[in-house]
Coordinates of C-alpha atoms in Angstrom, one line a residue:
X6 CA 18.8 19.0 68.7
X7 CA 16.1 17.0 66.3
X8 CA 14.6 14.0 68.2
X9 CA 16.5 10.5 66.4
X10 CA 12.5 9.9 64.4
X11 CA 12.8 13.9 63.0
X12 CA 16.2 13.3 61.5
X13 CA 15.0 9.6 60.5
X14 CA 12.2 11.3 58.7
X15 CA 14.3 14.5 56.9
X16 CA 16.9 12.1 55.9
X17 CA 14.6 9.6 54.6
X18 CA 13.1 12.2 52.4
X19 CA 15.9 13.9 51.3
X20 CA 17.1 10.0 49.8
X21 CA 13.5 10.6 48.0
X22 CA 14.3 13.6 46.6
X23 CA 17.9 12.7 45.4
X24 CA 16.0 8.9 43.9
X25 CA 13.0 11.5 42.9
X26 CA 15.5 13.5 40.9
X27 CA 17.7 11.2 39.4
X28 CA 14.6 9.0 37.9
X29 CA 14.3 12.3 36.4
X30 CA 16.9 12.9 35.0
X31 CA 16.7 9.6 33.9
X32 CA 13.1 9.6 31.9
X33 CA 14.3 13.0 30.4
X34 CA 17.3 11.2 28.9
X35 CA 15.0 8.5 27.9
X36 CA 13.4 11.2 25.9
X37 CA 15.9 12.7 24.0
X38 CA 17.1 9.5 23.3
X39 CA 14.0 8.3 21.5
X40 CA 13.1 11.7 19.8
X41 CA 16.9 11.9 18.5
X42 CA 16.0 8.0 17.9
X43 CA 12.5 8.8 16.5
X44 CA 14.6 12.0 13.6
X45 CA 16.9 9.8 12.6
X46 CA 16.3 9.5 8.8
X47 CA 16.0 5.8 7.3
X48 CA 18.7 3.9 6.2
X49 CA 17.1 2.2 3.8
X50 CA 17.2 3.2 0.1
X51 CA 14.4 5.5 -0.9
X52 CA 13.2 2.6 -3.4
X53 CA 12.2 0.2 -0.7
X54 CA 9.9 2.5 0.6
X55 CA 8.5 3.9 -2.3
X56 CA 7.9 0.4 -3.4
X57 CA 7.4 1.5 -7.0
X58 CA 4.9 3.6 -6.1
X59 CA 2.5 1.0 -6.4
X60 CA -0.2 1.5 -4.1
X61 CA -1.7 -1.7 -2.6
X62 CA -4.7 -3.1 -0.5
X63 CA -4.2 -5.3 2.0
X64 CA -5.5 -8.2 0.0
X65 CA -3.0 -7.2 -2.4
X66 CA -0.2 -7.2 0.2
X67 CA -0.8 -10.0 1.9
X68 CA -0.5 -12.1 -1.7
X69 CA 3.1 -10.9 -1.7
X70 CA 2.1 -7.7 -3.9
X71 CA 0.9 -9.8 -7.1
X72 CA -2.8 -9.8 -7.0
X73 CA -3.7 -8.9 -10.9
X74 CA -5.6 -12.0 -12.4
X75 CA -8.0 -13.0 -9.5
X76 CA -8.3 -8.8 -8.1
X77 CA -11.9 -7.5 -8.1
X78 CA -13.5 -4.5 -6.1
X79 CA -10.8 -1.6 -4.9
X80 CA -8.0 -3.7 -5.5
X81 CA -8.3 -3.9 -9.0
X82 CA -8.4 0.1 -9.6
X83 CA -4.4 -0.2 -8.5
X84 CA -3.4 -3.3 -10.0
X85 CA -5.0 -4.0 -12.6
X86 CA -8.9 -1.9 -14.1
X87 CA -10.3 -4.3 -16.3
X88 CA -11.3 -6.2 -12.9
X89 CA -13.5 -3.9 -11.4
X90 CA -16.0 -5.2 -14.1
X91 CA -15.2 -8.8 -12.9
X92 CA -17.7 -8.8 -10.0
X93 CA -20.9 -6.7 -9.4
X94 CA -20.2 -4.8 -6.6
X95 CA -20.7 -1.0 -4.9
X96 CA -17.5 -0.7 -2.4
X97 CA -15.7 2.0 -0.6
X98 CA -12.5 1.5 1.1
X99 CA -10.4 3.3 3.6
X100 CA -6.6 2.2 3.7
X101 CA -3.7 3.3 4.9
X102 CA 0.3 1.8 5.1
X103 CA 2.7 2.1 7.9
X104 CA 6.6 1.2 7.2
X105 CA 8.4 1.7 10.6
X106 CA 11.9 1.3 9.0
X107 CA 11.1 3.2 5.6
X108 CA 9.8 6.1 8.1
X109 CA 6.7 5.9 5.2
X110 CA 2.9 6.2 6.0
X111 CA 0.4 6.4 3.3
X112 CA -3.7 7.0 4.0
X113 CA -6.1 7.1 1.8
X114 CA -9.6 5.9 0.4
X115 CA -11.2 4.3 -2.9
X116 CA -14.4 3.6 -4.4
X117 CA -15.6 1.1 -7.4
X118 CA -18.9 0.9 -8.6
X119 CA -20.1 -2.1 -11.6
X120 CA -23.8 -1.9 -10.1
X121 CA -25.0 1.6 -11.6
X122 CA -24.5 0.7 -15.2
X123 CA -26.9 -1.7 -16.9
X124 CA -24.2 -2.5 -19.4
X125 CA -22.2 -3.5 -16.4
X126 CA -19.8 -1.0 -17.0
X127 CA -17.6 -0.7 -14.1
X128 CA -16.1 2.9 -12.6
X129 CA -13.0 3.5 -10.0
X130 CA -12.0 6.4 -8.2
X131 CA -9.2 6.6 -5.2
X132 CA -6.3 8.8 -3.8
X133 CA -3.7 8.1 -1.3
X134 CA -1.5 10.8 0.7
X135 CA 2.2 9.5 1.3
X136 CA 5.0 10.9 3.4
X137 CA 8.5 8.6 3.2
X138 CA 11.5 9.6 5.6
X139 CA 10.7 13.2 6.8
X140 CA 13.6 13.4 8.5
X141 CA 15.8 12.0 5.4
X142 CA 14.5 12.0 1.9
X143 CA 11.6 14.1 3.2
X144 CA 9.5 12.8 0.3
X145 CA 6.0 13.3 0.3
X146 CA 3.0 12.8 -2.7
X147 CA -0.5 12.6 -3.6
X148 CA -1.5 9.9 -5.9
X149 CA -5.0 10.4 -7.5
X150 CA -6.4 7.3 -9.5
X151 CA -9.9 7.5 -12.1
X152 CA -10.7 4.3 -13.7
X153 CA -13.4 2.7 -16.2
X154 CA -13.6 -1.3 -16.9
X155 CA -16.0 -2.7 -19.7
X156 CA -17.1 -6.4 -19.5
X157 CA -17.2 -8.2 -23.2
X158 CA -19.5 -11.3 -22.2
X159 CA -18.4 -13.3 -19.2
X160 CA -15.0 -13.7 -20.3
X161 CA -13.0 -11.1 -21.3
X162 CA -12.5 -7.9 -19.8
X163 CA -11.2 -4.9 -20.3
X164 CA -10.1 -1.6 -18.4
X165 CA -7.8 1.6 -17.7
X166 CA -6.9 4.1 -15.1
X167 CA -5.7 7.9 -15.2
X168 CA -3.3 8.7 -12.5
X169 CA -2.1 12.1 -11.2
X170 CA 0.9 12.1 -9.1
X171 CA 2.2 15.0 -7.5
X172 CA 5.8 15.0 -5.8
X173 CA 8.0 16.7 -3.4
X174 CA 11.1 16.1 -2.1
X175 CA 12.9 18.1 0.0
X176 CA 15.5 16.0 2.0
X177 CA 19.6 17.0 1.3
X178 CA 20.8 15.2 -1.1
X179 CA 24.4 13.8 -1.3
X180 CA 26.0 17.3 -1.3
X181 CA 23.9 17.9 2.1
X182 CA 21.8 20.8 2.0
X183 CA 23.0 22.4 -1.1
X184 CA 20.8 24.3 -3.5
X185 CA 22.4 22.1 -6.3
X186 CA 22.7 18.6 -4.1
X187 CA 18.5 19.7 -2.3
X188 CA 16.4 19.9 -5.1
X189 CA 13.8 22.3 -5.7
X190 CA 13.2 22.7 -1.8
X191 CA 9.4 23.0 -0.9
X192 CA 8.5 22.9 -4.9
X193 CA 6.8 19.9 -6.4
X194 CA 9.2 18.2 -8.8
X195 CA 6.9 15.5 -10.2
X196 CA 3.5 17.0 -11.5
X197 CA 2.7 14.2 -14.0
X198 CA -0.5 12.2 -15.5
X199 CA -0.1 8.6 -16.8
X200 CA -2.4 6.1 -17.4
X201 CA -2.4 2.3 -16.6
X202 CA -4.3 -0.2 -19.6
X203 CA -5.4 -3.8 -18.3
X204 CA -7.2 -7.1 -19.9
X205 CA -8.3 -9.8 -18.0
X206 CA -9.3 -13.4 -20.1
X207 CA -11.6 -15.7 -18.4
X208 CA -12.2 -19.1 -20.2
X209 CA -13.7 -20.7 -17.3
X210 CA -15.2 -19.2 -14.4
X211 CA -12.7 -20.3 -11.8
X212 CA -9.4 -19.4 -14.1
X213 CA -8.4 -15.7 -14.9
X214 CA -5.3 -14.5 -17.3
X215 CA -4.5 -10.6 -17.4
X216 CA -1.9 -8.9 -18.2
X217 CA -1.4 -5.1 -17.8
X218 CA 0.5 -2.1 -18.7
X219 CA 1.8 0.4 -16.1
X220 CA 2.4 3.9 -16.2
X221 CA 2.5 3.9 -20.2
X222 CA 3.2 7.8 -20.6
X223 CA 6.4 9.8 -18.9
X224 CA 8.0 6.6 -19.2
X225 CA 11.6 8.4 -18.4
X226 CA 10.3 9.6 -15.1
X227 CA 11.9 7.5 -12.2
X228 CA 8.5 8.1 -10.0
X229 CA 6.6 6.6 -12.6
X230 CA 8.1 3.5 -13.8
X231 CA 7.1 2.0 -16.6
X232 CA 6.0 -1.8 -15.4
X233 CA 4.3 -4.8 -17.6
X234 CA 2.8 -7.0 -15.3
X235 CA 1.1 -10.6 -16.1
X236 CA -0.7 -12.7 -13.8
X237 CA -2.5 -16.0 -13.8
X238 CA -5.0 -16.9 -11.1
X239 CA -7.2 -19.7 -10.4
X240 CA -9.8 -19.6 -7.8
X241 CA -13.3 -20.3 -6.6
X242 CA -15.7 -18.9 -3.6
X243 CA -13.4 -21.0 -0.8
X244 CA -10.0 -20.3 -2.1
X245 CA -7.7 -18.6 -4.7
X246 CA -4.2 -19.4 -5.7
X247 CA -2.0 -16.4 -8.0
X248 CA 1.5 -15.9 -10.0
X249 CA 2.2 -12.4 -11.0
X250 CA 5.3 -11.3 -12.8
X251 CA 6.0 -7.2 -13.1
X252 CA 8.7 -6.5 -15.4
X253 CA 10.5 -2.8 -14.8
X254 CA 12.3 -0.9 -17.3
X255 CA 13.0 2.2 -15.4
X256 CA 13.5 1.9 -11.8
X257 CA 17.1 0.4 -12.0
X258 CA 17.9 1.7 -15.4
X259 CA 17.9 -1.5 -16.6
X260 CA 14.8 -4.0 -16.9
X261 CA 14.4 -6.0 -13.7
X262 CA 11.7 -8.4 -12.3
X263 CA 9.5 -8.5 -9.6
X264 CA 7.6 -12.3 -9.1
X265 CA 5.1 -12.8 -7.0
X266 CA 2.5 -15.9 -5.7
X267 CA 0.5 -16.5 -3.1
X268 CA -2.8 -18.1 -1.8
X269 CA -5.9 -17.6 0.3
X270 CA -8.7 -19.6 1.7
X271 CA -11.8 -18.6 3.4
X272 CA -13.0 -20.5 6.6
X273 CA -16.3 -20.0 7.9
X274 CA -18.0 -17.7 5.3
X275 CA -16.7 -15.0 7.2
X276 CA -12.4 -15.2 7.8
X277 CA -10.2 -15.4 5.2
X278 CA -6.7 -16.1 5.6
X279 CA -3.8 -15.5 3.2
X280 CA -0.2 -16.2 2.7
X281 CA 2.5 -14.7 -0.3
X282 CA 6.2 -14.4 -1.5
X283 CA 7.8 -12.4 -3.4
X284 CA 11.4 -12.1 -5.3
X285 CA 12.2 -8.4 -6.3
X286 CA 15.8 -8.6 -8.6
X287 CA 16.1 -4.9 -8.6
X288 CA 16.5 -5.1 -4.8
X289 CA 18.2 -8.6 -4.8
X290 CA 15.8 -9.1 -2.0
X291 CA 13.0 -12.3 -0.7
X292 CA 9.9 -10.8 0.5
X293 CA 6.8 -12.9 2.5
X294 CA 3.5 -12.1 3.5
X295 CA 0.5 -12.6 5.8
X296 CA -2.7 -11.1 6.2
X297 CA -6.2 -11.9 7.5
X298 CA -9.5 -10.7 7.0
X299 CA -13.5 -10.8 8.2
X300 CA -16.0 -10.7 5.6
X301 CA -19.6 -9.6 6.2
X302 CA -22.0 -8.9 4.0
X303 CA -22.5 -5.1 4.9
X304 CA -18.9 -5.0 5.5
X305 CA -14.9 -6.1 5.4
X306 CA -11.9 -5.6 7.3
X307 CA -8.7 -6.5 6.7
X308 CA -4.8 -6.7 7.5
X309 CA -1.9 -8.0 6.0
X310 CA 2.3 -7.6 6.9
X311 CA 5.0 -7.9 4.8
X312 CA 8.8 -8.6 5.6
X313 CA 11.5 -8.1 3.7
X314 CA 14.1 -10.2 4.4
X315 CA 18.1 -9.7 4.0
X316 CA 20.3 -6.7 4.0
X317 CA 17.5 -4.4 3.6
X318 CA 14.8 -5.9 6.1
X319 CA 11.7 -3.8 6.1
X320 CA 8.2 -4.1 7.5
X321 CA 5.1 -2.9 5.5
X322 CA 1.8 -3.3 8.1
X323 CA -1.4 -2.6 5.6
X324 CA -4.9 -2.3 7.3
X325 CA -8.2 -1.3 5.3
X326 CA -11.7 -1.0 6.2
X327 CA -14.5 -1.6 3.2
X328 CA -18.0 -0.9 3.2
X329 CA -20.4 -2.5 0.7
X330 CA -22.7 -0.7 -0.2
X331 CA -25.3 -2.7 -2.6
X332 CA -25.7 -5.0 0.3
X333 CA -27.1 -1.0 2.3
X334 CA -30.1 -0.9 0.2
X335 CA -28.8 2.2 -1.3
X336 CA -27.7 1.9 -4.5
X337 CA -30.1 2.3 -7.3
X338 CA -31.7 0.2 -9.6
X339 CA -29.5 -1.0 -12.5
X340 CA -32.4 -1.1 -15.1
X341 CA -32.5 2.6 -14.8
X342 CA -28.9 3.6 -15.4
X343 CA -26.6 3.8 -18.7

Protein backbone atom coordinates (compact mmCIF):
# COMPACT_ATOMS: atom_id res chain seq x y z
CA UNK A 1 0.00 0.00 0.00
CA UNK A 2 1.26 3.82 -1.15
CA UNK A 3 1.75 6.04 1.92
CA UNK A 4 -1.65 8.80 1.86
CA UNK A 5 1.33 11.84 0.44
CA UNK A 6 2.39 9.11 -2.56
CA UNK A 7 -1.16 8.75 -3.73
CA UNK A 8 -1.73 12.69 -2.97
CA UNK A 9 1.15 13.19 -5.22
CA UNK A 10 0.19 10.54 -8.33
CA UNK A 11 -3.22 11.77 -8.28
CA UNK A 12 -2.38 15.32 -8.20
CA UNK A 13 -0.39 14.81 -11.27
CA UNK A 14 -2.49 12.70 -13.12
CA UNK A 15 -5.37 15.89 -12.73
CA UNK A 16 -2.19 17.74 -14.50
CA UNK A 17 -1.92 15.57 -17.08
CA UNK A 18 -5.77 15.23 -17.85
CA UNK A 19 -5.81 19.72 -17.46
CA UNK A 20 -2.30 19.40 -19.44
CA UNK A 21 -4.07 17.50 -22.17
CA UNK A 22 -7.21 19.00 -22.57
CA UNK A 23 -5.62 22.77 -22.77
CA UNK A 24 -4.19 20.87 -25.59
CA UNK A 25 -6.61 19.87 -27.26
CA UNK A 26 -7.95 23.09 -26.72
CA UNK A 27 -5.07 25.43 -28.35
CA UNK A 28 -5.05 22.86 -31.24
CA UNK A 29 -8.70 23.62 -31.87
CA UNK A 30 -7.89 27.15 -31.47
CA UNK A 31 -5.66 26.56 -34.44
CA UNK A 32 -7.74 25.05 -36.84
CA UNK A 33 -10.21 27.40 -36.09
CA UNK A 34 -8.18 30.48 -37.03
CA UNK A 35 -6.33 28.85 -40.08
CA UNK A 36 -9.91 27.59 -41.41
CA UNK A 37 -10.77 31.35 -40.17
CA UNK A 38 -7.52 32.78 -41.77
CA UNK A 39 -8.59 30.51 -45.78
CA UNK A 40 -11.80 31.72 -45.77
CA UNK A 41 -12.04 33.80 -48.98
CA UNK A 42 -13.47 37.57 -48.62
CA UNK A 43 -16.82 38.30 -48.81
CA UNK A 44 -16.53 41.44 -50.18
CA UNK A 45 -16.88 42.14 -53.93
CA UNK A 46 -13.54 41.88 -55.76
CA UNK A 47 -14.14 45.78 -56.65
CA UNK A 48 -13.67 47.03 -53.07
CA UNK A 49 -10.49 45.67 -52.97
CA UNK A 50 -9.19 46.32 -56.13
CA UNK A 51 -10.15 49.81 -55.49
CA UNK A 52 -9.92 50.65 -59.18
CA UNK A 53 -6.66 49.77 -59.29
CA UNK A 54 -5.62 52.98 -58.33
CA UNK A 55 -2.56 52.80 -56.40
CA UNK A 56 -2.27 55.36 -53.60
CA UNK A 57 0.23 56.88 -51.02
CA UNK A 58 -0.60 57.34 -47.77
CA UNK A 59 -0.99 61.11 -48.19
CA UNK A 60 -3.28 60.22 -50.82
CA UNK A 61 -5.31 57.85 -48.63
CA UNK A 62 -5.53 59.69 -45.83
CA UNK A 63 -7.32 62.79 -48.06
CA UNK A 64 -10.07 60.21 -48.78
CA UNK A 65 -8.24 59.03 -52.13
CA UNK A 66 -8.58 62.54 -54.00
CA UNK A 67 -5.21 64.14 -53.80
CA UNK A 68 -4.83 65.46 -57.67
CA UNK A 69 -4.58 69.34 -57.48
CA UNK A 70 -2.24 69.98 -54.40
CA UNK A 71 -0.10 66.13 -55.06
CA UNK A 72 3.69 66.68 -55.55
CA UNK A 73 6.63 64.19 -55.12
CA UNK A 74 5.61 60.20 -55.47
CA UNK A 75 2.12 60.95 -55.11
CA UNK A 76 1.65 62.66 -58.07
CA UNK A 77 3.27 59.70 -60.45
CA UNK A 78 -0.27 57.82 -59.47
CA UNK A 79 -2.67 60.48 -59.42
CA UNK A 80 -1.95 62.84 -61.31
CA UNK A 81 2.16 63.43 -63.50
CA UNK A 82 2.08 66.89 -64.38
CA UNK A 83 2.77 67.38 -60.45
CA UNK A 84 5.92 65.89 -60.15
CA UNK A 85 7.19 69.18 -61.89
CA UNK A 86 5.30 71.21 -59.21
CA UNK A 87 8.03 71.08 -56.49
CA UNK A 88 11.86 70.49 -56.82
CA UNK A 89 12.44 67.57 -55.24
CA UNK A 90 14.72 64.00 -55.46
CA UNK A 91 12.44 61.38 -53.41
CA UNK A 92 12.13 57.67 -53.11
CA UNK A 93 9.41 55.97 -51.38
CA UNK A 94 8.71 52.54 -50.13
CA UNK A 95 4.77 51.73 -49.56
CA UNK A 96 2.89 49.08 -49.12
CA UNK A 97 -1.26 48.43 -48.34
CA UNK A 98 -2.87 46.02 -46.03
CA UNK A 99 -6.80 45.31 -46.36
CA UNK A 100 -7.64 42.73 -43.64
CA UNK A 101 -11.25 42.18 -45.00
CA UNK A 102 -10.42 42.46 -48.83
CA UNK A 103 -7.61 39.70 -47.87
CA UNK A 104 -5.40 42.38 -50.26
CA UNK A 105 -1.71 43.44 -49.65
CA UNK A 106 0.11 45.45 -52.05
CA UNK A 107 4.18 46.57 -51.61
CA UNK A 108 5.98 48.37 -53.59
CA UNK A 109 8.39 51.41 -54.13
CA UNK A 110 8.62 54.86 -56.31
CA UNK A 111 10.98 57.45 -57.25
CA UNK A 112 10.56 61.15 -58.74
CA UNK A 113 13.28 63.24 -59.61
CA UNK A 114 12.59 67.43 -60.94
CA UNK A 115 16.24 68.23 -59.62
CA UNK A 116 18.43 66.58 -62.43
CA UNK A 117 17.08 68.62 -65.30
CA UNK A 118 17.94 72.31 -65.60
CA UNK A 119 14.76 72.85 -67.57
CA UNK A 120 13.04 71.49 -64.46
CA UNK A 121 11.85 68.69 -66.23
CA UNK A 122 10.47 66.26 -63.84
CA UNK A 123 10.78 62.07 -64.19
CA UNK A 124 8.70 59.20 -62.27
CA UNK A 125 9.31 55.69 -61.97
CA UNK A 126 7.34 53.07 -59.50
CA UNK A 127 5.83 49.52 -59.30
CA UNK A 128 3.66 47.82 -56.84
CA UNK A 129 3.15 43.87 -56.30
CA UNK A 130 -0.62 43.13 -55.24
CA UNK A 131 -2.21 39.92 -54.09
CA UNK A 132 -6.29 40.29 -53.35
CA UNK A 133 -8.17 37.14 -51.75
CA UNK A 134 -5.86 34.09 -52.26
CA UNK A 135 -8.13 32.04 -50.96
CA UNK A 136 -11.19 33.45 -53.18
CA UNK A 137 -10.61 35.50 -56.26
CA UNK A 138 -6.95 34.55 -55.92
CA UNK A 139 -6.02 37.72 -57.87
CA UNK A 140 -2.65 38.85 -58.06
CA UNK A 141 -0.69 41.79 -60.41
CA UNK A 142 2.15 43.81 -61.01
CA UNK A 143 1.63 47.35 -61.76
CA UNK A 144 4.69 49.20 -63.37
CA UNK A 145 4.33 53.09 -63.71
CA UNK A 146 7.13 55.49 -65.97
CA UNK A 147 6.25 59.16 -65.97
CA UNK A 148 7.69 62.62 -67.37
CA UNK A 149 6.12 66.16 -66.13
CA UNK A 150 7.29 69.49 -67.95
CA UNK A 151 6.77 72.85 -66.10
CA UNK A 152 5.47 75.90 -68.52
CA UNK A 153 6.46 78.99 -66.22
CA UNK A 154 5.29 78.78 -62.66
CA UNK A 155 1.86 78.08 -63.50
CA UNK A 156 0.93 75.59 -65.70
CA UNK A 157 2.00 72.19 -65.84
CA UNK A 158 1.90 69.40 -67.60
CA UNK A 159 2.60 65.53 -67.52
CA UNK A 160 1.88 61.66 -68.36
CA UNK A 161 2.59 58.21 -67.21
CA UNK A 162 2.92 54.75 -69.04
CA UNK A 163 1.60 51.88 -67.09
CA UNK A 164 2.07 48.15 -67.47
CA UNK A 165 -0.20 45.94 -65.68
CA UNK A 166 0.04 42.40 -65.66
CA UNK A 167 -2.85 40.10 -64.21
CA UNK A 168 -3.80 36.82 -62.91
CA UNK A 169 -6.58 35.43 -61.50
CA UNK A 170 -7.02 32.10 -60.63
CA UNK A 171 -9.85 31.84 -58.03
CA UNK A 172 -13.24 29.53 -59.15
CA UNK A 173 -15.53 31.50 -60.51
CA UNK A 174 -19.37 31.11 -60.16
CA UNK A 175 -19.42 27.56 -61.77
CA UNK A 176 -16.66 26.62 -59.04
CA UNK A 177 -13.62 25.33 -60.34
CA UNK A 178 -14.65 24.74 -63.89
CA UNK A 179 -12.37 25.25 -66.78
CA UNK A 180 -15.14 27.49 -68.32
CA UNK A 181 -16.43 29.16 -64.81
CA UNK A 182 -11.83 29.39 -63.62
CA UNK A 183 -10.42 31.31 -66.13
CA UNK A 184 -7.24 30.78 -67.65
CA UNK A 185 -5.86 29.12 -64.36
CA UNK A 186 -2.13 30.17 -63.55
CA UNK A 187 -2.00 32.25 -67.04
CA UNK A 188 -1.95 36.06 -67.02
CA UNK A 189 -5.25 37.36 -68.44
CA UNK A 190 -4.48 41.07 -68.35
CA UNK A 191 -1.08 41.95 -70.12
CA UNK A 192 -1.90 45.58 -71.05
CA UNK A 193 -0.01 49.12 -71.41
CA UNK A 194 -2.06 52.43 -70.90
CA UNK A 195 -1.10 55.60 -70.27
CA UNK A 196 -2.50 58.33 -67.84
CA UNK A 197 -2.32 62.39 -69.34
CA UNK A 198 -2.49 65.21 -66.52
CA UNK A 199 -2.46 69.30 -66.36
CA UNK A 200 -2.23 71.14 -63.40
CA UNK A 201 -3.08 75.30 -63.65
CA UNK A 202 -1.70 77.44 -61.06
CA UNK A 203 -2.81 81.17 -61.07
CA UNK A 204 -1.62 81.86 -57.78
CA UNK A 205 0.92 80.11 -55.78
CA UNK A 206 -1.39 78.83 -53.06
CA UNK A 207 -4.42 77.65 -55.56
CA UNK A 208 -3.95 74.62 -57.97
CA UNK A 209 -6.69 73.24 -60.80
CA UNK A 210 -5.85 69.88 -62.64
CA UNK A 211 -7.65 67.73 -64.24
CA UNK A 212 -6.53 64.31 -65.54
CA UNK A 213 -7.25 61.47 -67.82
CA UNK A 214 -6.97 57.81 -66.64
CA UNK A 215 -6.10 54.79 -68.33
CA UNK A 216 -6.87 56.43 -71.90
CA UNK A 217 -6.01 53.23 -74.05
CA UNK A 218 -7.85 49.50 -73.54
CA UNK A 219 -10.64 51.48 -72.40
CA UNK A 220 -12.97 48.17 -72.54
CA UNK A 221 -10.74 46.41 -70.20
CA UNK A 222 -12.55 46.15 -66.66
CA UNK A 223 -8.83 46.18 -64.90
CA UNK A 224 -8.20 49.32 -66.47
CA UNK A 225 -10.99 51.64 -66.18
CA UNK A 226 -11.19 54.45 -67.94
CA UNK A 227 -11.44 57.50 -65.12
CA UNK A 228 -11.52 61.49 -65.67
CA UNK A 229 -10.60 62.96 -62.67
CA UNK A 230 -10.69 66.94 -61.65
CA UNK A 231 -9.51 68.36 -58.64
CA UNK A 232 -9.17 71.78 -57.11
CA UNK A 233 -6.77 72.46 -54.16
CA UNK A 234 -5.89 75.41 -52.24
CA UNK A 235 -3.02 75.34 -49.90
CA UNK A 236 0.14 76.85 -48.37
CA UNK A 237 3.38 75.56 -46.27
CA UNK A 238 0.92 75.05 -42.96
CA UNK A 239 -2.09 73.59 -44.47
CA UNK A 240 -3.92 72.34 -47.56
CA UNK A 241 -7.60 71.84 -48.21
CA UNK A 242 -8.84 69.50 -51.71
CA UNK A 243 -12.04 68.38 -53.85
CA UNK A 244 -11.54 65.73 -56.34
CA UNK A 245 -14.15 64.21 -58.49
CA UNK A 246 -13.24 60.79 -60.70
CA UNK A 247 -15.79 59.99 -63.12
CA UNK A 248 -15.80 56.01 -64.31
CA UNK A 249 -17.09 54.81 -67.47
CA UNK A 250 -16.20 51.21 -67.12
CA UNK A 251 -16.12 49.71 -63.80
CA UNK A 252 -19.95 49.45 -63.38
CA UNK A 253 -20.76 49.53 -67.03
CA UNK A 254 -22.28 52.54 -66.69
CA UNK A 255 -20.59 56.04 -65.70
CA UNK A 256 -20.43 56.40 -61.98
CA UNK A 257 -18.64 58.92 -59.57
CA UNK A 258 -16.30 58.80 -57.01
CA UNK A 259 -16.00 62.44 -54.85
CA UNK A 260 -13.54 63.10 -52.69
CA UNK A 261 -12.18 66.15 -50.02
CA UNK A 262 -10.20 66.43 -47.31
CA UNK A 263 -7.68 68.61 -45.41
CA UNK A 264 -4.29 68.59 -43.65
CA UNK A 265 -2.31 70.85 -41.41
CA UNK A 266 1.21 70.71 -40.31
CA UNK A 267 2.02 71.38 -36.58
CA UNK A 268 5.42 71.91 -35.52
CA UNK A 269 7.46 71.91 -38.82
CA UNK A 270 7.66 68.37 -38.45
CA UNK A 271 3.83 66.36 -37.88
CA UNK A 272 1.31 66.71 -40.20
CA UNK A 273 -2.08 65.53 -39.66
CA UNK A 274 -4.82 64.88 -42.07
CA UNK A 275 -8.41 64.02 -42.31
CA UNK A 276 -10.77 62.92 -45.76
CA UNK A 277 -14.18 61.59 -47.08
CA UNK A 278 -15.20 60.11 -49.69
CA UNK A 279 -18.61 59.06 -51.63
CA UNK A 280 -18.08 56.19 -54.19
CA UNK A 281 -21.86 55.76 -56.22
CA UNK A 282 -20.60 52.69 -57.96
CA UNK A 283 -20.37 51.08 -54.48
CA UNK A 284 -23.33 53.14 -52.89
CA UNK A 285 -20.82 53.40 -50.14
CA UNK A 286 -19.33 56.62 -47.47
CA UNK A 287 -15.75 56.29 -46.97
CA UNK A 288 -13.49 58.44 -44.24
CA UNK A 289 -9.97 58.85 -43.51
CA UNK A 290 -7.04 59.55 -41.24
CA UNK A 291 -3.58 59.58 -41.47
CA UNK A 292 -0.48 61.22 -39.87
CA UNK A 293 2.88 61.94 -40.70
CA UNK A 294 6.65 63.19 -39.51
CA UNK A 295 8.48 65.32 -41.80
CA UNK A 296 12.23 65.78 -41.67
CA UNK A 297 14.30 67.09 -43.87
CA UNK A 298 16.42 63.96 -44.73
CA UNK A 299 13.31 62.02 -44.43
CA UNK A 300 9.31 61.25 -44.05
CA UNK A 301 7.11 58.76 -42.70
CA UNK A 302 3.79 58.31 -42.96
CA UNK A 303 0.27 56.44 -42.17
CA UNK A 304 -3.08 56.86 -43.01
CA UNK A 305 -6.54 54.30 -42.59
CA UNK A 306 -9.45 54.31 -44.33
CA UNK A 307 -12.99 52.89 -43.37
CA UNK A 308 -15.59 52.02 -45.43
CA UNK A 309 -18.67 52.32 -43.91
CA UNK A 310 -22.14 50.37 -44.60
CA UNK A 311 -22.86 47.02 -46.02
CA UNK A 312 -19.55 46.58 -47.39
CA UNK A 313 -17.30 47.87 -44.33
CA UNK A 314 -13.60 47.60 -45.20
CA UNK A 315 -10.33 48.77 -43.72
CA UNK A 316 -7.44 49.97 -45.97
CA UNK A 317 -4.12 50.61 -43.42
CA UNK A 318 -1.42 52.49 -45.92
CA UNK A 319 2.09 53.04 -44.41
CA UNK A 320 5.19 54.55 -46.51
CA UNK A 321 8.58 55.39 -45.77
CA UNK A 322 10.36 58.39 -48.13
CA UNK A 323 13.77 59.38 -48.38
CA UNK A 324 14.80 62.72 -49.71
CA UNK A 325 17.49 62.70 -51.29
CA UNK A 326 18.58 66.40 -52.47
CA UNK A 327 18.51 67.20 -48.81
CA UNK A 328 21.71 63.76 -48.85
CA UNK A 329 24.13 65.83 -50.70
CA UNK A 330 23.91 63.48 -53.48
CA UNK A 331 22.27 64.56 -56.21
CA UNK A 332 24.05 66.44 -58.79
CA UNK A 333 24.31 69.82 -59.82
CA UNK A 334 21.34 71.01 -61.91
CA UNK A 335 23.42 73.45 -64.19
CA UNK A 336 25.09 70.46 -65.58
CA UNK A 337 22.10 68.27 -66.66
CA UNK A 338 19.58 68.52 -69.70
Amino acid sequence: MQPQGVRARTAERRRARRSGGVALAAGLASLCVAGAAAADPSELPPEVGYNYGETETARIAALGGGLRALGSSTSALFQNPANMAVTRVYHVTALGQIWPQASRQSYGAAAVDSIVSSTGIAGGLGGTWNQQDPDGTDRQYNDIRVGLAMPFGETFFVGATGRMLSLSQNGPGPLGTSRVSGGLRDERIVQAFTFDVGATLKPVPELALAVVGHNLTNTAEAFLPLMVGGGVGYGTREFGLEANVVLDTTTWGHTTARWMGGGEVLLGESVALRAGYRFDTGLDAHSVSGGAAYIDQRFSVDAAVRQTLGEYSATAIVFGFTLHIESTGLTPDPAAGF
